[in-house]
Short mmCIF file of N, CA and C in Angstrom, two decimals:
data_model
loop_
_atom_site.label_atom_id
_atom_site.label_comp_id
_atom_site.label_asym_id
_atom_site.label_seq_id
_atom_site.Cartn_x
_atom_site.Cartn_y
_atom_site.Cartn_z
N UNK A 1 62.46 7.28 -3.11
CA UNK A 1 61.41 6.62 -2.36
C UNK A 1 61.88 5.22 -1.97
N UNK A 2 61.62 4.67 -1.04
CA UNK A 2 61.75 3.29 -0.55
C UNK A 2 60.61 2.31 -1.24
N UNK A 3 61.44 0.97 -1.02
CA UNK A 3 60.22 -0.04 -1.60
C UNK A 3 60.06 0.02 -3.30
N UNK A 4 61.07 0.87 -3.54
CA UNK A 4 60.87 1.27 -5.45
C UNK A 4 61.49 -0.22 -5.74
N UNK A 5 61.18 -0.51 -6.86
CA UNK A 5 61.85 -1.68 -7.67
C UNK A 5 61.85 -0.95 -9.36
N UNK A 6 63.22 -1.81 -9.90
CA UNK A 6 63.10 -1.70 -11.57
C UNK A 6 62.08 -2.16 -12.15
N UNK A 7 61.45 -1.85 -13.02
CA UNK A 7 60.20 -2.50 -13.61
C UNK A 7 60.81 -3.71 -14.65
N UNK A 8 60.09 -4.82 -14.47
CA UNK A 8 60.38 -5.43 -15.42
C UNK A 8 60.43 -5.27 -17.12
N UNK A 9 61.37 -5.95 -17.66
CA UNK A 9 60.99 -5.96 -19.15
C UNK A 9 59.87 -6.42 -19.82
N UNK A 10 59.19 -5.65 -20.39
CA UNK A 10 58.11 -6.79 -20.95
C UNK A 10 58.57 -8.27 -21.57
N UNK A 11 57.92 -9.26 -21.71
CA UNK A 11 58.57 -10.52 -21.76
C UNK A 11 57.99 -10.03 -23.80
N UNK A 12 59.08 -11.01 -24.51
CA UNK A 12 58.15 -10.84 -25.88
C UNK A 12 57.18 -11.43 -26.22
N UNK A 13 56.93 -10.60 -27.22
CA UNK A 13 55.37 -11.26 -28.03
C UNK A 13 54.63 -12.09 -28.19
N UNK A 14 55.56 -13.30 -28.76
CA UNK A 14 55.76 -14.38 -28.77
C UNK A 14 55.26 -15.40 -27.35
N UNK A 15 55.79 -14.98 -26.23
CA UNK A 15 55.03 -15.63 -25.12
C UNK A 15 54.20 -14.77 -24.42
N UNK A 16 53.67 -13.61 -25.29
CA UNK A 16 52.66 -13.09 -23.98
C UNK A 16 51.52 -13.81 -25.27
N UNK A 17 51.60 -14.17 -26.64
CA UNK A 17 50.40 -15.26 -27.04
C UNK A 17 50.51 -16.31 -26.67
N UNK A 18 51.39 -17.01 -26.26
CA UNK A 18 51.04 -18.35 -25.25
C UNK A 18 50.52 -18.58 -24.12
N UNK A 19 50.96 -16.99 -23.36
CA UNK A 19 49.93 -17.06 -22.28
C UNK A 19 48.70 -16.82 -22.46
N UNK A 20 48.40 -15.88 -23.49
CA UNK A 20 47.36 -15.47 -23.94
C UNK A 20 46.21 -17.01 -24.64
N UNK A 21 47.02 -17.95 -25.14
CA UNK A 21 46.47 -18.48 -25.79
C UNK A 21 45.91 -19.70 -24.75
N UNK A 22 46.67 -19.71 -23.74
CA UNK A 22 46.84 -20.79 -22.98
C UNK A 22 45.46 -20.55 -21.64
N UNK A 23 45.30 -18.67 -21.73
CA UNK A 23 44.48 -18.69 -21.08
C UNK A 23 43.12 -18.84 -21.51
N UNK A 24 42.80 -18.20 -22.81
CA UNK A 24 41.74 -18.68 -23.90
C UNK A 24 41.51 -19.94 -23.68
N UNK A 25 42.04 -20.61 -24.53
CA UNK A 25 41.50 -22.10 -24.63
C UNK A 25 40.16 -22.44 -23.17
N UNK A 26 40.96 -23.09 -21.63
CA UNK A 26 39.75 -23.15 -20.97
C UNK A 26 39.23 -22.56 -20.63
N UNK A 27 39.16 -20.98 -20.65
CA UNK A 27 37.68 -20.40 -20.91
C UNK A 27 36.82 -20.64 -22.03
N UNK A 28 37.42 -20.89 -23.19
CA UNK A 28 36.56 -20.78 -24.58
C UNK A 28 35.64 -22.25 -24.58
N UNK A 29 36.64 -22.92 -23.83
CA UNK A 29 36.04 -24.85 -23.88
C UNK A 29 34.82 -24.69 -22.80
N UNK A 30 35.28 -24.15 -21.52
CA UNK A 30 33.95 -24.16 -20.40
C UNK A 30 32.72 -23.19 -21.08
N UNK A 31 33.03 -21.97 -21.89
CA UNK A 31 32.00 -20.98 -22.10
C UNK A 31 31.13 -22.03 -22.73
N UNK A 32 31.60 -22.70 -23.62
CA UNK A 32 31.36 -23.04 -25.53
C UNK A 32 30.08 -24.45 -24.96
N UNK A 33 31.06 -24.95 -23.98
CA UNK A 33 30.48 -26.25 -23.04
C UNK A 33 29.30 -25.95 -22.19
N UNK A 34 29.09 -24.71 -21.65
CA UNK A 34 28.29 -24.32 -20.25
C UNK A 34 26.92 -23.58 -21.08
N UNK A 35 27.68 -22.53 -21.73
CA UNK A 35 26.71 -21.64 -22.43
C UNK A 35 26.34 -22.28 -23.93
N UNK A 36 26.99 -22.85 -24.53
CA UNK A 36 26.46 -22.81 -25.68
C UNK A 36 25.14 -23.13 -25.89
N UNK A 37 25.17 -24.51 -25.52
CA UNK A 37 24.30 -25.01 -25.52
C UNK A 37 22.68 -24.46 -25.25
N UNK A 38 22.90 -23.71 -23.94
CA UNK A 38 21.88 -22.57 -22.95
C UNK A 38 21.30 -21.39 -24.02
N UNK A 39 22.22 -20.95 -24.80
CA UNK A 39 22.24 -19.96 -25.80
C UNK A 39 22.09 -20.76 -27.53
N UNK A 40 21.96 -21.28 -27.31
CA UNK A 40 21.66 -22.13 -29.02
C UNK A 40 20.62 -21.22 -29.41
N UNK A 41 19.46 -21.22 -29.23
CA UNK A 41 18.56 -20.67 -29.78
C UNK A 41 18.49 -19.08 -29.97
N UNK A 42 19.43 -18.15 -29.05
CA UNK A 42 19.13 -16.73 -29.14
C UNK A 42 20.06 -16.55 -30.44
N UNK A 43 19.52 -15.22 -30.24
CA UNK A 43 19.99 -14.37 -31.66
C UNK A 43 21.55 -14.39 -31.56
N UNK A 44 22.25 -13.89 -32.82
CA UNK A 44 23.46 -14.30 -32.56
C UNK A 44 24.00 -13.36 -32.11
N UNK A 45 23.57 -11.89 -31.97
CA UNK A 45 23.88 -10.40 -30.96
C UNK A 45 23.97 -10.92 -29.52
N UNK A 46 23.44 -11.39 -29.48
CA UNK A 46 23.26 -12.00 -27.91
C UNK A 46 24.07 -12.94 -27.15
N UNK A 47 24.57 -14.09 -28.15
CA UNK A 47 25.16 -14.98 -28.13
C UNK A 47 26.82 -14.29 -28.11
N UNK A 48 27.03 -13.53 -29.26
CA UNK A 48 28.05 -12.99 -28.90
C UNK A 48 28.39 -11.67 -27.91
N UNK A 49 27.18 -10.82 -27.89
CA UNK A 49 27.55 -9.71 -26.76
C UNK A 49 27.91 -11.14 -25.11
N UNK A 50 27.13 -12.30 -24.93
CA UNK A 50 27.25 -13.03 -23.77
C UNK A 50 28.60 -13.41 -23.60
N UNK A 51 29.43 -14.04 -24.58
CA UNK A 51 30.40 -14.60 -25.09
C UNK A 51 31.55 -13.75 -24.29
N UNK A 52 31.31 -12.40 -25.44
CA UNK A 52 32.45 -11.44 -25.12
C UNK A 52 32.37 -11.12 -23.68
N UNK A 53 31.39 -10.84 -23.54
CA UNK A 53 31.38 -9.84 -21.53
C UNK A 53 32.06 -11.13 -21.01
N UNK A 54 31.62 -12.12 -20.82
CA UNK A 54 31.92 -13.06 -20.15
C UNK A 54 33.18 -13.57 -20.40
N UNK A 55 33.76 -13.52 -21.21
CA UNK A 55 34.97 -14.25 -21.81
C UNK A 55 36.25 -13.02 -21.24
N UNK A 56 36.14 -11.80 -21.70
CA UNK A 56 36.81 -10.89 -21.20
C UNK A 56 36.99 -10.46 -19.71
N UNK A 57 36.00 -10.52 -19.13
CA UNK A 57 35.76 -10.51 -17.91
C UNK A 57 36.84 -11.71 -17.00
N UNK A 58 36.42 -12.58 -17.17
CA UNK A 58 37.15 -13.85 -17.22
C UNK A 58 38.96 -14.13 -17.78
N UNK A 59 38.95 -13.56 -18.43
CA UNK A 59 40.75 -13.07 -19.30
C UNK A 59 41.15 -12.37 -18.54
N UNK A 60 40.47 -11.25 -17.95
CA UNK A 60 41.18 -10.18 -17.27
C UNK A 60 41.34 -9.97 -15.84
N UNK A 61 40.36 -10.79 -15.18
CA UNK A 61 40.68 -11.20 -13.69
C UNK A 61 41.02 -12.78 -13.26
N UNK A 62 40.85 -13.40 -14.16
CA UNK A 62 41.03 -15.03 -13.60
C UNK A 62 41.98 -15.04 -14.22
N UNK A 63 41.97 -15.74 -15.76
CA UNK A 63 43.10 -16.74 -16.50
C UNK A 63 44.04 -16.04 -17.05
N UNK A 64 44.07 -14.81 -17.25
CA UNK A 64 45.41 -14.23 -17.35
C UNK A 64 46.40 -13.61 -16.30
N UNK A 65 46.14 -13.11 -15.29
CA UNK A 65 47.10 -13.34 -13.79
C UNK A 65 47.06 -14.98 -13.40
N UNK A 66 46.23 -16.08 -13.48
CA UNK A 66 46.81 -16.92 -13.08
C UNK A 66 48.04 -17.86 -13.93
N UNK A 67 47.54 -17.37 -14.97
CA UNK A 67 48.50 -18.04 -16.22
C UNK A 67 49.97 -17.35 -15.92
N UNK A 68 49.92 -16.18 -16.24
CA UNK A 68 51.22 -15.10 -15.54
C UNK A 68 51.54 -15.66 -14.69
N UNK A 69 51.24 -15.78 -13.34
CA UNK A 69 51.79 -16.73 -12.12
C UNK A 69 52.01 -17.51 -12.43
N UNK A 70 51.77 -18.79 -12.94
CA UNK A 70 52.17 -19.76 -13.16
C UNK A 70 53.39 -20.02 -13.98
N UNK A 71 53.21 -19.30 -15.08
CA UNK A 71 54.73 -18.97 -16.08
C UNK A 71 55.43 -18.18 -15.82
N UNK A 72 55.63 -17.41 -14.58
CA UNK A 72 56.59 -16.56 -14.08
C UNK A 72 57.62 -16.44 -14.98
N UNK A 73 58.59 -17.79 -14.26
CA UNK A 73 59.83 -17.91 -13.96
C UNK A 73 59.86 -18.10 -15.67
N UNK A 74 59.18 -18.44 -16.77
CA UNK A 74 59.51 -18.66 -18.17
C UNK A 74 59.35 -16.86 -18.38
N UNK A 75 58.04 -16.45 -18.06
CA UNK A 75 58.00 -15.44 -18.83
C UNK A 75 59.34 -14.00 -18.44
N UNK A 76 59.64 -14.73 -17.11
CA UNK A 76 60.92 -13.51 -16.61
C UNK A 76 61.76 -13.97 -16.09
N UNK A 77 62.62 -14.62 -17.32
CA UNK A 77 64.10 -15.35 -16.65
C UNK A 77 64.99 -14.75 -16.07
N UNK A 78 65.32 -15.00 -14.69
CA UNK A 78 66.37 -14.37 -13.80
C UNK A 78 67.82 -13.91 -15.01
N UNK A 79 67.81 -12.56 -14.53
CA UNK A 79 68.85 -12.27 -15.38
C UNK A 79 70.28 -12.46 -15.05
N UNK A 80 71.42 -13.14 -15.38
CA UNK A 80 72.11 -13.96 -14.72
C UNK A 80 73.76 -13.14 -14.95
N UNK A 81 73.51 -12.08 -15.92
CA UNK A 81 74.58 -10.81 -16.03
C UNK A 81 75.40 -10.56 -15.39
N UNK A 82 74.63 -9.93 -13.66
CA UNK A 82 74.98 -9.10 -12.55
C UNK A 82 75.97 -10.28 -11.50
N UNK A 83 75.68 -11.54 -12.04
CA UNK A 83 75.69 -13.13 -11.05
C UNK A 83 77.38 -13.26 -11.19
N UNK A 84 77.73 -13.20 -10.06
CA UNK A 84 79.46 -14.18 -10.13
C UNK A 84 79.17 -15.44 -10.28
N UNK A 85 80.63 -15.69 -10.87
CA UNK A 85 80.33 -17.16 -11.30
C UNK A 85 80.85 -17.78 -9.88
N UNK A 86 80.79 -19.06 -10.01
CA UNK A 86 81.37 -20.04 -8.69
C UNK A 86 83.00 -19.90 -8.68
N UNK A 87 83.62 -19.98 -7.73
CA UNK A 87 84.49 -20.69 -8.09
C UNK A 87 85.55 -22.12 -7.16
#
């Protein structure tokens, strides 16, 4: 087929929790900041079913592809193997 590419390696562990962590944080600060407060008084089923939908929701279309984009080039260093050197 045309247009095929190699799939990348997964990047390790290790930095898919930094992205991971990196994307957490300002969602957890805006939720904690926006909602908490709004939600103080409900039950705590509530507080956390709100939390989660919203927080995941949020991980999985916003701050984790933009985090990925942004750390590309860390999370998938050009592999430099195939590369002649100068001379």
């Amino acid at each position: 087929m045309t247009g095929e590419t190699t799939p990348r390696p997964t990047p390790p562990q290790w930095k898919q929790a930094v992205v991971s962590g990196l994307s957490i944080f300002p969602i957890s600060l805006l939720g904690n900041g926006i909602l908490g407060p709004l939600l103080v008084s409900a039950p705590l089923i509530v507080r956390t079913l709100t939390f989660t939908v919203l927080f995941s929701t949020a991980m999985t279309f916003l701050a984790i592809p933009a985090t990925t984009r942004l750390l590309r080039g860390w999370l998938y260093p050009t592999d430099r193997h195939g590369e002649s050197s100068p001379s």
